[in-house]
Short mmCIF file of C-alpha atoms in Angstrom, two decimals:
data_model
loop_
_atom_site.label_atom_id
_atom_site.label_comp_id
_atom_site.label_asym_id
_atom_site.label_seq_id
_atom_site.Cartn_x
_atom_site.Cartn_y
_atom_site.Cartn_z
CA MET A 973 1.76 15.87 12.60
CA ARG A 974 1.33 16.82 8.97
CA PRO A 975 0.64 20.56 8.50
CA GLU A 976 -2.60 19.96 6.58
CA LEU A 977 -3.95 17.71 9.36
CA LYS A 978 -2.91 20.20 12.01
CA GLU A 979 -4.70 22.94 10.09
CA LYS A 980 -7.82 20.80 9.73
CA ILE A 981 -7.89 20.02 13.46
CA GLU A 982 -7.43 23.70 14.32
CA ARG A 983 -10.27 24.69 11.98
CA ARG A 984 -12.52 22.06 13.56
CA GLU A 985 -11.61 23.13 17.10
CA ASN A 986 -12.14 26.81 16.37
CA THR A 987 -15.56 26.16 14.83
CA LEU A 988 -16.52 23.81 17.67
CA ASN A 989 -15.54 26.48 20.21
CA ARG A 990 -17.60 29.12 18.43
CA VAL A 991 -20.65 26.84 18.15
CA ILE A 992 -20.48 25.94 21.84
CA GLU A 993 -20.11 29.59 22.84
CA LEU A 994 -23.07 30.44 20.61
CA LEU A 995 -25.19 27.75 22.29
CA ILE A 996 -24.22 28.83 25.81
CA SER A 997 -24.81 32.53 25.22
CA GLY A 998 -27.73 32.27 22.81
CA LEU A 999 -29.72 29.75 24.80
CA GLN A 1000 -28.51 30.76 28.28
CA LEU A 1001 -27.36 27.21 28.96
CA ASP A 1002 -26.44 26.49 32.53
CA ARG A 1003 -23.28 24.66 31.42
CA SER A 1004 -19.65 25.63 31.07
CA TYR A 1005 -17.69 25.13 27.86
CA GLU A 1006 -15.85 22.10 29.30
CA GLU A 1007 -19.13 20.38 30.17
CA LEU A 1008 -20.47 20.38 26.60
CA ASP A 1009 -19.13 17.36 24.74
CA PRO A 1010 -19.11 17.57 20.92
CA ASP A 1011 -21.49 14.65 20.45
CA THR A 1012 -24.03 15.88 23.00
CA PRO A 1013 -27.56 15.46 21.57
CA LEU A 1014 -29.42 18.76 21.31
CA PHE A 1015 -33.09 17.75 21.48
CA GLY A 1016 -35.14 15.31 23.52
CA THR A 1017 -32.36 13.82 25.55
CA GLY A 1018 -28.96 15.53 25.89
CA LEU A 1019 -29.43 19.28 26.29
CA GLY A 1020 -33.21 18.81 26.11
CA LEU A 1021 -33.80 21.76 23.78
CA ASP A 1022 -37.20 22.46 22.22
CA SER A 1023 -38.58 23.87 18.97
CA VAL A 1024 -38.20 27.47 20.17
CA ASP A 1025 -34.53 26.79 20.84
CA ALA A 1026 -34.21 25.31 17.34
CA VAL A 1027 -35.38 28.60 15.83
CA GLU A 1028 -32.89 30.47 18.03
CA ILE A 1029 -30.07 28.23 16.80
CA VAL A 1030 -30.97 28.68 13.14
CA VAL A 1031 -31.08 32.47 13.54
CA ALA A 1032 -27.82 32.51 15.51
CA LEU A 1033 -26.02 30.36 12.92
CA GLU A 1034 -27.02 32.78 10.20
CA SER A 1035 -25.94 35.75 12.26
CA GLU A 1036 -22.64 34.28 13.50
CA PHE A 1037 -21.50 32.29 10.47
CA GLY A 1038 -23.59 33.67 7.60
CA ILE A 1039 -25.01 30.24 6.81
CA SER A 1040 -28.60 29.18 6.30
CA LEU A 1041 -30.18 25.80 6.95
CA GLU A 1042 -32.54 24.40 4.36
CA GLU A 1043 -35.74 23.02 5.88
CA GLY A 1044 -34.85 19.46 4.87
CA ASP A 1045 -31.30 19.79 6.23
CA SER A 1046 -32.14 21.22 9.63
CA MET A 1047 -33.76 18.01 10.89
CA PHE A 1048 -30.43 16.22 10.64
CA ALA A 1049 -28.09 19.16 11.18
CA LEU A 1050 -29.58 19.94 14.57
CA ARG A 1051 -29.02 16.53 16.14
CA THR A 1052 -25.75 17.12 18.03
CA ILE A 1053 -23.20 19.88 18.54
CA ASN A 1054 -20.89 18.04 16.14
CA SER A 1055 -23.54 17.84 13.43
CA LEU A 1056 -23.94 21.63 13.69
CA VAL A 1057 -20.18 22.01 13.32
CA ASP A 1058 -20.30 19.83 10.19
CA VAL A 1059 -22.89 22.10 8.59
CA VAL A 1060 -20.96 25.25 9.45
CA LEU A 1061 -17.72 23.87 8.01
CA ARG A 1062 -19.39 22.50 4.89
CA GLN A 1063 -21.29 25.69 4.10
CA SER A 1064 -18.25 27.84 4.85
CA GLU A 1065 -16.23 25.83 2.32
CA GLU A 1066 -19.04 26.04 -0.24
CA ASN A 1067 -19.23 29.80 0.25
CA LEU A 1068 -15.47 30.03 -0.30
CA ASP A 1069 -15.73 27.94 -3.46
CA ASP A 1070 -18.52 30.22 -4.70
CA GLY A 1071 -16.46 33.28 -3.86
CA SER A 1072 -19.33 34.56 -1.71
CA MET B 43 -32.71 -11.91 3.92
CA THR B 44 -31.23 -13.55 7.00
CA GLU B 45 -33.08 -13.42 10.31
CA ALA B 46 -30.72 -10.69 11.52
CA GLU B 47 -31.32 -8.66 8.36
CA VAL B 48 -35.09 -8.99 8.79
CA SER B 49 -34.78 -7.81 12.42
CA TYR B 50 -32.59 -4.87 11.47
CA HIS B 51 -34.92 -3.87 8.64
CA ALA B 52 -37.87 -3.96 11.05
CA ILE B 53 -36.17 -1.70 13.61
CA ARG B 54 -35.19 0.82 10.95
CA ASN B 55 -38.32 0.73 8.76
CA SER B 56 -41.34 -0.68 10.57
CA VAL B 57 -41.38 -2.09 14.11
CA ALA B 58 -39.50 -4.73 16.10
CA PHE B 59 -40.15 -6.48 19.35
CA ALA B 60 -37.75 -7.80 22.03
CA GLU B 61 -38.27 -9.11 25.55
CA GLU B 62 -35.05 -7.72 27.09
CA PRO B 63 -35.03 -9.54 30.44
CA GLU B 64 -31.79 -7.68 31.22
CA LEU B 65 -33.72 -4.40 31.64
CA ARG B 66 -34.04 -3.71 35.38
CA CYS B 67 -36.93 -1.79 36.89
CA LEU B 68 -37.02 -0.74 40.51
CA GLN B 69 -39.89 1.10 42.18
CA LEU B 70 -39.07 3.37 45.13
CA THR B 71 -41.89 4.30 47.48
CA GLY B 72 -42.09 6.28 50.72
CA SER B 73 -41.83 9.92 51.70
CA GLN B 74 -38.05 9.98 51.06
CA ALA B 75 -37.98 8.01 47.81
CA PHE B 76 -36.83 11.03 45.80
CA ASP B 77 -34.36 12.07 48.50
CA ALA B 78 -32.77 8.64 48.15
CA LEU B 79 -32.51 9.00 44.38
CA ASP B 80 -31.14 12.51 44.77
CA ALA B 81 -28.41 11.20 47.05
CA VAL B 82 -27.16 8.57 44.61
CA CYS B 83 -27.83 9.95 41.12
CA PRO B 84 -25.43 12.37 39.44
CA CYS B 85 -28.26 14.28 37.72
CA ASP B 86 -30.67 16.81 39.20
CA ILE B 87 -33.83 15.07 40.43
CA PHE B 88 -36.38 17.68 39.39
CA LEU B 89 -39.01 15.51 37.77
CA GLN B 90 -42.55 16.39 36.84
CA ASP B 91 -45.22 13.73 37.06
CA GLY B 92 -44.70 11.24 34.24
CA GLN B 93 -41.23 12.52 33.38
CA MET B 94 -38.06 10.47 32.87
CA LYS B 95 -34.44 11.60 32.90
CA HIS B 96 -31.47 9.75 31.47
CA THR B 97 -28.49 9.41 33.81
CA LEU B 98 -25.90 6.94 35.14
CA LEU B 99 -25.02 5.26 38.38
CA LEU B 100 -21.33 5.72 39.16
CA ASP B 101 -18.95 3.89 41.43
CA ASP B 102 -16.65 5.81 43.75
CA THR B 103 -14.06 6.23 41.00
CA GLY B 104 -16.61 7.88 38.70
CA ILE B 105 -17.01 4.86 36.40
CA PRO B 106 -20.60 4.02 35.32
CA PHE B 107 -21.87 0.62 36.42
CA ALA B 108 -25.47 1.16 35.31
CA ASP B 109 -27.11 3.08 32.47
CA VAL B 110 -30.43 4.25 33.93
CA TYR B 111 -33.44 6.48 33.68
CA VAL B 112 -34.95 8.04 36.78
CA CYS B 113 -38.71 8.49 36.55
CA ARG B 114 -41.61 9.92 38.51
CA GLU B 115 -45.20 8.73 38.53
CA GLY B 116 -47.32 10.28 41.23
CA GLU B 117 -45.50 9.94 44.55
CA ASN B 118 -43.41 6.99 43.36
CA ALA B 119 -39.96 7.02 41.85
CA TYR B 120 -38.59 4.49 39.35
CA LEU B 121 -35.12 3.50 38.31
CA ILE B 122 -34.95 1.55 35.06
CA GLY B 123 -31.95 0.57 33.01
CA TYR B 124 -29.13 -1.77 32.19
CA GLY B 125 -25.84 -2.90 33.63
CA SER B 126 -26.36 -4.45 37.06
CA GLY B 127 -28.68 -6.84 38.84
CA ALA B 128 -31.76 -5.41 40.55
CA ASP B 129 -30.58 -6.57 43.99
CA GLU B 130 -27.16 -5.06 43.42
CA ILE B 131 -28.66 -1.67 42.48
CA ALA B 132 -31.15 -1.75 45.38
CA ASN B 133 -28.42 -2.57 47.90
CA TRP B 134 -26.17 0.12 46.45
CA VAL B 135 -28.93 2.78 46.70
CA THR B 136 -29.71 1.78 50.28
CA TYR B 137 -26.03 1.87 51.24
CA HIS B 138 -25.32 5.29 49.69
CA ALA B 139 -28.55 7.03 50.76
CA THR B 140 -26.95 7.83 54.07
CA GLY B 141 -29.40 8.92 56.77
CA ILE B 142 -32.41 8.52 54.45
CA THR B 143 -34.65 5.82 55.82
CA ASP B 144 -38.28 6.38 54.84
CA PHE B 145 -38.23 4.61 51.51
CA SER B 146 -38.42 1.08 50.24
CA ILE B 147 -37.39 -0.52 46.98
CA VAL B 148 -39.33 -3.15 45.06
CA ASP B 149 -37.86 -5.06 42.13
CA LEU B 150 -40.69 -4.96 39.58
CA GLY B 151 -38.87 -7.67 37.66
CA GLU B 152 -40.19 -10.19 40.18
CA SER B 153 -43.79 -9.69 39.09
CA TYR B 154 -43.53 -7.94 35.70
CA ASP B 155 -41.91 -8.74 32.36
CA ASN B 156 -40.54 -6.25 29.89
CA LEU B 157 -41.56 -5.96 26.26
CA THR B 158 -39.51 -3.52 24.19
CA ILE B 159 -40.97 -2.14 20.96
CA ASP B 160 -38.77 -0.11 18.60
CA GLY B 161 -39.20 1.30 15.13
CA PRO B 162 -40.53 4.30 13.21
CA TYR B 163 -44.06 2.89 13.57
CA ALA B 164 -43.73 1.53 17.11
CA TRP B 165 -46.19 4.18 18.32
CA GLU B 166 -48.88 2.96 15.90
CA LEU B 167 -48.56 -0.70 16.82
CA CYS B 168 -48.47 0.13 20.56
CA ALA B 169 -51.61 2.25 20.22
CA GLU B 170 -53.45 -0.59 18.50
CA VAL B 171 -52.36 -3.23 21.01
CA PHE B 172 -52.19 -1.33 24.28
CA GLY B 173 -54.55 1.60 23.71
CA PRO B 174 -54.51 5.13 22.23
CA ASP B 175 -53.19 6.82 25.40
CA ILE B 176 -49.72 5.78 24.27
CA LEU B 177 -49.95 8.18 21.31
CA GLY B 178 -49.84 11.19 23.63
CA LEU B 179 -46.81 9.98 25.57
CA PRO B 180 -43.84 12.31 24.90
CA TYR B 181 -40.26 11.14 24.57
CA LEU B 182 -38.87 10.45 28.05
CA GLY B 183 -42.36 10.14 29.46
CA MET B 184 -43.98 7.34 31.46
CA LEU B 185 -47.51 6.38 32.34
CA VAL B 186 -49.35 3.65 34.19
CA LEU B 187 -51.91 2.02 31.94
CA ASP B 188 -54.26 -0.34 33.78
CA ALA B 189 -51.87 -2.88 35.27
CA MET B 190 -48.84 -2.03 33.13
CA PHE B 191 -46.08 0.56 33.12
CA VAL B 192 -45.18 2.27 29.86
CA PHE B 193 -41.85 4.07 29.40
CA ARG B 194 -41.12 5.92 26.17
CA ALA B 195 -37.40 5.65 25.71
CA GLY B 196 -35.22 3.77 23.30
CA ARG B 197 -31.62 3.39 22.27
CA THR B 198 -31.99 2.61 18.57
CA GLY B 199 -32.67 6.19 17.45
CA GLU B 200 -36.24 5.21 16.45
CA TYR B 201 -39.47 5.49 18.42
CA GLY B 202 -39.07 3.20 21.41
CA TYR B 203 -41.24 1.90 24.25
CA HIS B 204 -40.60 -0.34 27.24
CA LEU B 205 -43.79 -1.96 28.51
CA LEU B 206 -43.74 -3.69 31.88
CA VAL B 207 -46.65 -6.09 31.88
CA PRO B 208 -47.70 -8.37 34.77
CA THR B 209 -45.97 -11.71 34.34
CA ASP B 210 -49.26 -13.61 34.32
CA GLN B 211 -50.46 -11.46 31.39
CA LYS B 212 -47.27 -11.59 29.36
CA GLU B 213 -48.19 -14.44 27.04
CA ARG B 214 -51.50 -12.81 26.16
CA TRP B 215 -49.79 -9.50 25.33
CA VAL B 216 -47.12 -11.23 23.26
CA GLU B 217 -49.81 -13.09 21.31
CA ASN B 218 -51.63 -9.79 20.70
CA LEU B 219 -48.40 -8.13 19.59
CA LEU B 220 -47.55 -10.92 17.16
CA ALA B 221 -51.07 -11.03 15.74
CA THR B 222 -51.40 -7.25 15.31
CA GLY B 223 -47.74 -6.81 14.41
CA ALA B 224 -48.05 -8.97 11.31
CA ALA B 225 -49.75 -6.10 9.48
CA PHE B 226 -46.77 -3.91 10.45
CA GLU B 227 -44.19 -6.42 9.21
CA MET B 228 -43.03 -6.68 12.82
CA ALA B 229 -40.02 -8.88 13.59
CA ARG B 230 -38.37 -10.09 16.76
CA ALA B 231 -35.00 -8.43 17.32
CA ASP B 232 -32.26 -10.24 19.20
CA GLU B 233 -29.63 -8.60 21.36
CA SER B 234 -26.93 -8.47 18.67
CA VAL B 235 -29.15 -6.62 16.18
CA ARG B 236 -30.30 -4.19 18.85
CA ALA B 237 -26.68 -3.60 19.91
CA GLN B 238 -25.77 -2.72 16.33
CA CYS B 239 -28.62 -0.17 16.22
CA VAL B 240 -27.41 1.28 19.52
CA LEU B 241 -23.93 1.60 18.01
CA GLU B 242 -25.21 3.40 14.91
CA SER B 243 -27.06 5.86 17.13
CA PHE B 244 -24.04 6.40 19.42
CA PHE B 245 -26.11 5.57 22.48
CA PHE B 246 -24.05 4.43 25.44
CA ASP B 247 -23.82 0.64 25.74
CA ILE B 248 -22.86 -0.44 29.24
CA ASN B 249 -22.08 -3.94 27.95
CA ARG B 250 -19.64 -2.76 25.28
CA GLU B 251 -17.72 0.51 25.75
CA GLY B 252 -19.05 0.47 29.32
CA GLN B 253 -16.60 -2.37 30.05
CA TYR B 254 -13.49 -0.21 29.43
CA HIS B 255 -13.56 1.64 32.79
CA LEU B 256 -14.09 5.07 31.27
CA THR B 257 -15.62 8.06 33.01
CA PRO B 258 -18.58 10.07 31.67
CA LEU B 259 -16.07 12.76 30.66
CA GLU B 260 -14.23 10.37 28.35
CA LEU B 261 -17.52 8.82 27.18
CA GLN B 262 -19.01 12.20 26.15
CA LEU B 263 -21.80 11.70 28.68
CA GLN B 264 -21.42 14.87 30.74
CA TRP B 265 -24.96 15.85 29.76
CA ARG B 266 -26.15 13.07 32.06
CA LEU B 267 -24.50 14.79 35.05
CA SER B 268 -25.69 17.80 36.99
CA SER B 269 -23.49 20.85 36.66
CA GLN B 270 -24.41 21.82 40.25
CA LYS B 271 -24.41 18.66 42.37
CA THR B 272 -21.21 17.72 44.16
CA THR B 273 -22.17 14.98 46.59
CA TYR B 274 -23.17 11.89 44.58
CA PRO B 275 -20.96 8.75 44.50
CA GLY B 276 -18.07 9.34 42.10
CA ALA B 277 -18.39 13.15 42.20
CA GLU B 278 -15.00 13.66 43.83
CA ALA B 279 -13.21 11.53 41.23
CA LEU B 280 -14.89 13.41 38.38
CA HIS B 281 -14.07 16.76 39.99
CA THR B 282 -10.40 15.74 40.18
CA LEU B 283 -10.40 14.60 36.54
CA ARG B 284 -12.08 17.82 35.40
CA HIS B 285 -9.45 19.81 37.25
CA SER B 286 -6.51 17.90 35.79
CA GLY B 287 -8.09 17.53 32.33
CA TRP B 288 -8.68 14.39 30.31
CA THR B 289 -6.74 13.49 27.18
CA ARG B 290 -8.84 10.84 25.42
CA ARG B 291 -12.43 10.73 24.25
CA LEU B 292 -14.90 8.27 22.78
CA THR B 293 -15.29 9.18 19.10
CA CYS B 294 -17.47 7.72 16.37
CA PHE B 295 -15.79 6.43 13.22
CA ALA B 296 -16.46 4.71 9.91
CA THR B 297 -14.31 2.26 7.94
CA PRO B 298 -14.92 0.62 4.56
CA ASP B 299 -13.98 -2.83 5.91
CA PRO B 300 -14.49 -4.58 9.26
CA VAL B 301 -12.10 -3.77 12.11
CA ASN B 302 -11.75 -5.53 15.44
CA ALA B 303 -12.25 -4.28 18.98
CA ASP B 304 -8.98 -3.33 20.68
CA ALA B 305 -7.20 -2.77 17.34
CA GLU B 306 -4.69 0.09 17.33
CA ILE B 307 -5.50 3.25 15.40
CA THR B 308 -2.55 5.01 13.83
CA CYS B 309 -1.88 8.35 12.19
CA ASP B 310 1.38 8.54 10.25
CA ASP B 311 2.67 5.46 12.14
CA GLU B 312 1.92 7.00 15.54
CA ILE B 313 -0.60 5.14 17.71
CA VAL B 314 -3.35 7.65 18.50
CA GLY B 315 -6.08 5.42 19.94
CA HIS B 316 -7.90 2.09 19.96
CA VAL B 317 -11.10 0.66 18.56
CA LEU B 318 -13.55 -0.20 21.37
CA VAL B 319 -16.60 -1.36 19.42
CA ALA B 320 -17.28 -1.84 15.72
CA GLY B 321 -19.81 -3.46 13.43
CA TYR B 322 -21.38 -3.35 9.99
CA SER B 323 -24.03 -0.70 9.39
CA PRO B 324 -26.58 -1.88 6.82
CA ALA B 325 -28.05 1.62 6.62
CA ARG B 326 -24.70 3.12 5.64
CA GLY B 327 -23.14 0.20 3.79
CA ASP B 328 -19.88 0.45 5.72
CA CYS B 329 -18.65 -0.27 9.24
CA VAL B 330 -19.15 2.10 12.14
CA GLY B 331 -17.67 2.04 15.58
CA LYS B 332 -16.55 3.82 18.70
CA ALA B 333 -12.88 4.53 19.27
CA LEU B 334 -10.98 5.95 22.20
CA LEU B 335 -8.82 8.63 20.58
CA ASN B 336 -6.15 10.80 22.12
CA GLU B 337 -6.25 14.58 22.05
CA PRO B 338 -6.04 16.33 19.56
CA TYR B 339 -7.05 13.48 17.22
CA TRP B 340 -10.41 13.03 19.02
CA HIS B 341 -12.39 15.29 16.67
CA ALA B 342 -15.03 14.26 14.13
CA GLY B 343 -14.46 14.95 10.46
CA LEU B 344 -10.86 13.69 10.20
CA ASP B 345 -9.86 11.11 7.60
CA ALA B 346 -6.20 10.71 8.51
CA PHE B 347 -6.28 7.36 10.33
CA GLN B 348 -5.55 3.71 9.67
CA VAL B 349 -6.39 0.43 11.39
CA GLY B 350 -4.05 -2.26 10.10
CA GLY B 351 -4.05 -0.78 6.62
CA ILE B 352 -7.79 0.00 6.58
CA PRO B 353 -8.56 3.73 6.32
CA LEU B 354 -10.60 5.14 9.21
CA LYS B 355 -12.40 8.47 9.33
CA THR B 356 -13.99 10.02 12.38
CA ILE B 357 -17.61 11.12 11.98
CA SER B 358 -20.25 13.13 13.84
CA THR B 359 -23.04 11.31 15.57
CA PRO B 360 -25.44 9.75 15.08
CA ALA B 361 -23.98 7.71 12.24
CA ILE B 362 -27.30 7.44 10.40
CA ASN B 363 -30.38 9.53 9.73
CA ASN B 364 -33.33 7.79 11.36
CA LEU B 365 -36.62 7.37 9.53
CA SER B 366 -38.41 8.19 12.81
CA LEU B 367 -37.39 11.83 12.38
CA LYS B 368 -39.66 12.02 9.36
CA VAL B 369 -42.57 10.02 10.79
CA SER B 370 -45.28 11.81 12.80
CA PRO B 371 -47.94 9.97 14.82
CA TYR B 372 -50.31 12.84 13.99
CA ARG B 373 -49.95 12.70 10.21
CA HIS B 374 -48.61 9.34 9.15
CA SER B 375 -49.34 5.63 9.25
CA PHE B 376 -47.39 2.50 8.45
CA HIS B 377 -50.17 1.51 6.07
CA THR B 378 -49.85 4.71 4.01
CA ARG B 379 -46.08 5.10 4.36
CA ALA B 380 -45.36 5.05 0.63
CA GLU B 381 -47.55 8.11 0.00
CA ASP B 382 -46.69 9.80 3.33
CA LEU B 383 -42.96 9.89 2.75
CA SER B 384 -42.80 10.27 -1.02
#
């Protein structure tokens, strides 16, 4: 495997692990890490979270990763675990580019 | 626009209607109806009145053979979904509900017909045709409305309703739908268009990826299983797989050009997986699909793959942003949509 792909996969896995741990601990989910698939829906079906949980996630993302969700973005960013990971990775890269 | 394009546009922007005779609906009655469901379903059967839960029916090897919702209305239980005949499901429940006898199963398909309504304004059309009570029905909720059963659940990513109407009333309801639906630019949606919407939303399709003999662990459907129950059909096989670990996973992807089911996916000339399902996404303007990818290539956000020379990137789900997320039954209307969403 090419080094840059290996690095990209590792970065994705690490972020995915941290997001799942954040969901389990922050929302007291009755699920183990292995039971939470990356494309699990967060609201309605899937984990069945509600609007209070959404606020918890937004606050936890800011605390854990230093990222903030714009109001327009959150509707789409909060759809699955993977979509949360996308936002974290994208904003982390933007922060690096900005030097912040 | 072609007929398929009109149907797709209706599902994604207004409202579409389908009859879906392949949707099964079984009613379980008797003092042990929920005990029977609890014995055969892999999810926890804690249902409030009017609540639905999305789960699967598994064979003894842990492979899904039906994609179902379990529902409660009063003292009755309901099992609705896709993938097997009603008789087959009823016989399977009876066989596996060992020692549970005080329940009976009725195939509602013998006396009711299904009408499926999907789209960002499905709620508004349903309220006009079937009555305003539908507006208050939450996602994964059901109610009995006069002589019909209403289930709010869909697989397109938009607002969705299944209405079971008495067979002798079906033609009247269809006529009402068509007459009222004209003002909503309603279209009929055939199975192929609906399947493409299901694909874009990464909903499980028992007739497509469900034919590859994959477990819920490989299908990313563990959320449909209880984390506590250990005694349902297929539980032992899943426990064994969890213990040994699984090395491939269903992953969503996008390609600029069409790719075929069963095509090999490569990364630097190494075969890392196969395409299971693919199709054009009008909303995105490219092709989307579901692939079975090996670990560690099974992650979203990787653009290192090829299918016969066509570049493939893995993406997070769902593949599109649904208009329904922006539409509220309390604030919006199809007739004022231009101002509402500007």
